[in-house]
Coordinates of C-alpha atoms and ligand atoms in Angstrom, one line a residue:
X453 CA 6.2 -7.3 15.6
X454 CA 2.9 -8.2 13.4
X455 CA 0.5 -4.6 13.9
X456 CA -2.9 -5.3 13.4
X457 CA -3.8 -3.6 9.7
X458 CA -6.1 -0.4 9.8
X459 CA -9.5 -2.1 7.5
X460 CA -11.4 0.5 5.0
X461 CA -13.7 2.4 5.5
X462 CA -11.1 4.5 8.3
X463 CA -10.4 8.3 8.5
X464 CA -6.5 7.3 8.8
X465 CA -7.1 5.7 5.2
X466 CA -7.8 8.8 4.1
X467 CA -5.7 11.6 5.3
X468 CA -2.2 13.0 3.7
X469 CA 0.7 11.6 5.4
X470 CA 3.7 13.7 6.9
X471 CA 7.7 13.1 5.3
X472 CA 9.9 11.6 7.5
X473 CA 12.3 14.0 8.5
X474 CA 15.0 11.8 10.3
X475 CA 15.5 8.3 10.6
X476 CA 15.3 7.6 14.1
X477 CA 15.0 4.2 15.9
X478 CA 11.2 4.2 15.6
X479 CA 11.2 4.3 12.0
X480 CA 13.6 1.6 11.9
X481 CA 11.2 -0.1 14.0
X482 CA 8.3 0.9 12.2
X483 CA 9.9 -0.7 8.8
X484 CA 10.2 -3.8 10.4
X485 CA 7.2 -4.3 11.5
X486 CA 5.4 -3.3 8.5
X487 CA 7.3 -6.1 6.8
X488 CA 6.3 -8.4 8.8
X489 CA 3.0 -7.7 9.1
X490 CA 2.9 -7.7 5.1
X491 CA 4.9 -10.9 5.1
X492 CA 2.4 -12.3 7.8
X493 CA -0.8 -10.7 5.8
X494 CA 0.4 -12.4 3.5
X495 CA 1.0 -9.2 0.9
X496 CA 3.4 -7.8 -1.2
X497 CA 2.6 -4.2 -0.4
X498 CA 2.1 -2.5 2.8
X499 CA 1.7 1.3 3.9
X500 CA 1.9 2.9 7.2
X501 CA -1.2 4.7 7.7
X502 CA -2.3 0.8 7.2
X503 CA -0.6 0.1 10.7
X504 CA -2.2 3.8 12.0
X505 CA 1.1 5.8 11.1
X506 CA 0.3 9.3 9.3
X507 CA 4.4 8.9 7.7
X508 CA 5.6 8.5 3.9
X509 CA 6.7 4.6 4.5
X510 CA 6.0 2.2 2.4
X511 CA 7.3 -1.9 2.6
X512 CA 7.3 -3.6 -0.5
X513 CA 8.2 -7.0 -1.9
X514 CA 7.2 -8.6 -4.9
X515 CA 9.4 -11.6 -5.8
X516 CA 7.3 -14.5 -6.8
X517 CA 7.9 -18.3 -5.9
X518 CA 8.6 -19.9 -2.5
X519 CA 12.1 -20.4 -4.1
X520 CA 13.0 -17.0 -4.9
X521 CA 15.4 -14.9 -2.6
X522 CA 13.0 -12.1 -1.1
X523 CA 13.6 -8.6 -1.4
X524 CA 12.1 -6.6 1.0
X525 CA 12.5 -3.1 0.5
X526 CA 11.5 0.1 3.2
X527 CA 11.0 3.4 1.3
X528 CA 10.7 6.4 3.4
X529 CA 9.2 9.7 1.8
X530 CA 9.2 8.1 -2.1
X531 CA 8.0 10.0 -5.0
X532 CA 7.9 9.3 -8.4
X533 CA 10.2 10.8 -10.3
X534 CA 8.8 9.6 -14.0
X535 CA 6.3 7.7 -14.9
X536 CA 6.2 6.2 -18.6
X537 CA 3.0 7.0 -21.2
X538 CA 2.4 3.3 -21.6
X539 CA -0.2 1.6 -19.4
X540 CA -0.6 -1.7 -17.8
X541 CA -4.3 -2.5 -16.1
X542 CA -3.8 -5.1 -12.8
X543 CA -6.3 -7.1 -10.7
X544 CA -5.4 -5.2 -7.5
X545 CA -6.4 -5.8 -4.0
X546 CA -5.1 -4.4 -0.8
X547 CA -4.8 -5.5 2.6
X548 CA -7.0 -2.9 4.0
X549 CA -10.0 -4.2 1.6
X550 CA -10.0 -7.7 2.1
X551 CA -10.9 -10.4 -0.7
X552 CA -11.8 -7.4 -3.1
X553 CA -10.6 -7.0 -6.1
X554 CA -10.9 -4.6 -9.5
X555 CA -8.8 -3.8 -12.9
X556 CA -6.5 -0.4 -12.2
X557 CA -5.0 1.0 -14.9
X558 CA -1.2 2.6 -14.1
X559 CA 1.7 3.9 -15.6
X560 CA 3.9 0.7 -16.7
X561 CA 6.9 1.9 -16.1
X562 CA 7.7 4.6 -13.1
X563 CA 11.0 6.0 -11.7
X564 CA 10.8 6.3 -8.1
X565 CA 13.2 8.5 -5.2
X566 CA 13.4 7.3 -1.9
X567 CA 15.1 7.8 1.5
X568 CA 16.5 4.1 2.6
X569 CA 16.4 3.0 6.3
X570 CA 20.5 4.6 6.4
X571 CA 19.3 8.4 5.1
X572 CA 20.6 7.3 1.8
X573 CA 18.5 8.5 -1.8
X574 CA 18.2 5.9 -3.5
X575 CA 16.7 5.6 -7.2
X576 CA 15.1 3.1 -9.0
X577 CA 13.2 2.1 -12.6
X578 CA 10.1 -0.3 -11.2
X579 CA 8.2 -2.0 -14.3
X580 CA 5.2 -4.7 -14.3
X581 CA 4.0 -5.5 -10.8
X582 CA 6.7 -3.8 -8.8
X583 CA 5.4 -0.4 -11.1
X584 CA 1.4 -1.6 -9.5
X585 CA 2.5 -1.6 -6.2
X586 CA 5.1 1.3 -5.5
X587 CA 2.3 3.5 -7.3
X588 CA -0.5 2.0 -5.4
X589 CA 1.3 2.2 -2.1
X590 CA 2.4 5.7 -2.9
X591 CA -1.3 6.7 -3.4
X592 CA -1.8 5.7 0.4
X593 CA 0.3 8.0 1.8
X594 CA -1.9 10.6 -0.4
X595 CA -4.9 8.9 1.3
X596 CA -5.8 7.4 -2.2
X597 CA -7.1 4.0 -2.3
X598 CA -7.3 1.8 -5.4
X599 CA -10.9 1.8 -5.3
X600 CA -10.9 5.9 -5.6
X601 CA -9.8 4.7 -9.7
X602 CA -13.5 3.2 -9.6
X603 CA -16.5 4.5 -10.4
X604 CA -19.3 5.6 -7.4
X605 CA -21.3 2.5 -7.9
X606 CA -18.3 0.3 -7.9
X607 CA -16.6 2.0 -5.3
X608 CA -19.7 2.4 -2.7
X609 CA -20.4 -1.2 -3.2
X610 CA -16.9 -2.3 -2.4
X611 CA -17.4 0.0 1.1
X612 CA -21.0 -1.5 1.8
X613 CA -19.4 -4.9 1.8
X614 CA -16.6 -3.4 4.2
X615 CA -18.7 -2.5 6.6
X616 CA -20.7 -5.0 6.7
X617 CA -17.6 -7.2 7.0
X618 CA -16.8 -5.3 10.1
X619 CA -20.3 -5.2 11.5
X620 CA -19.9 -8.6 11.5
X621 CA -15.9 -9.3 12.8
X622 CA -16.8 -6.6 15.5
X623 CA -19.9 -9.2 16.6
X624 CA -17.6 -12.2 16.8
X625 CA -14.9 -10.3 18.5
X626 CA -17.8 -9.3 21.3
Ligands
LIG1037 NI1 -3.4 -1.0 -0.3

């Protein structure tokens, strides 16, 4: 089931979100359909205080090309583990801050731990995009948005445009 996306500027954008201690049916549920609301957005990233859920769950996938097989991935409380001194700076955007965009600069290379959707840890070395993402989803569950990296001006003008954005979708939707 698509859930509609929480939009910045949102108090549940910005709050610290709780581990997941077990994994019961509704966190199987909630992975699901955080990956289809990503899939649907259409995104490569998706976190759940983005869907309104204060849990350490992130979706991710970031294979490239209609071709390509997918890889969806569900990663419940992750952390990272090690993150290399080399840099990469990305054009990031984020489903929660529609059609803007600004230069991030992020660890290149980061080891990340998990929980998988069986209880399993699982570990795993991301690099180039899939390093931009995991970190940047990561950061939401930390109520840290990309745009936080910015500076005030850059920042307050990205949330001016937000809500004005939803001024306006709020009219239409009257
Ligand atoms: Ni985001």
């Amino acid at each position: 089931m698509i859930r509609p996306i929480v939009m910045h500027p949102d108090p549940r954008l910005k709050k610290p979100c709780a581990p997941v201690a077990a994994v019961t049916d509704e966190v199987r549920v909630l992975g699901g359909d955080m990956l289809a609301t990503m899939y649907a957005a259409p995104g490569i990233g998706l976190a759940a205080p983005q869907v309104g859920v204060l849990l350490r769950v992130i979706v991710m996938d970031c294979v490239k090309g209609a071709d390509a097989t997918p890889r969806p991935m569900v990663l419940l409380n992750p952390e990272v583990i090690w993150s290399s001194e080399e840099v990469n700076t990305y054009d990031e955007g984020c489903l929660s801050i529609p059609d803007q965009y600004a230069d991030v600069t992020r660890p290149k290379v980061v080891t990340v731990r998990w929980m998988d959707l069986d209880g399993a840890t699982q570990e795993e070395t991301f690099d180039g995009l899939w390093a931009t993402c995991v970190q940047h989803e990561i950061d939401h569950l930390n109520g840290k948005l990309f745009i936080d990296y910015l500076g005030p001006l850059k920042r307050q003008m990205i949330t001016r445009r937000m809500e004005k954005w939803k001024r306006e979708r709020a009219r239409e939707q009257v």
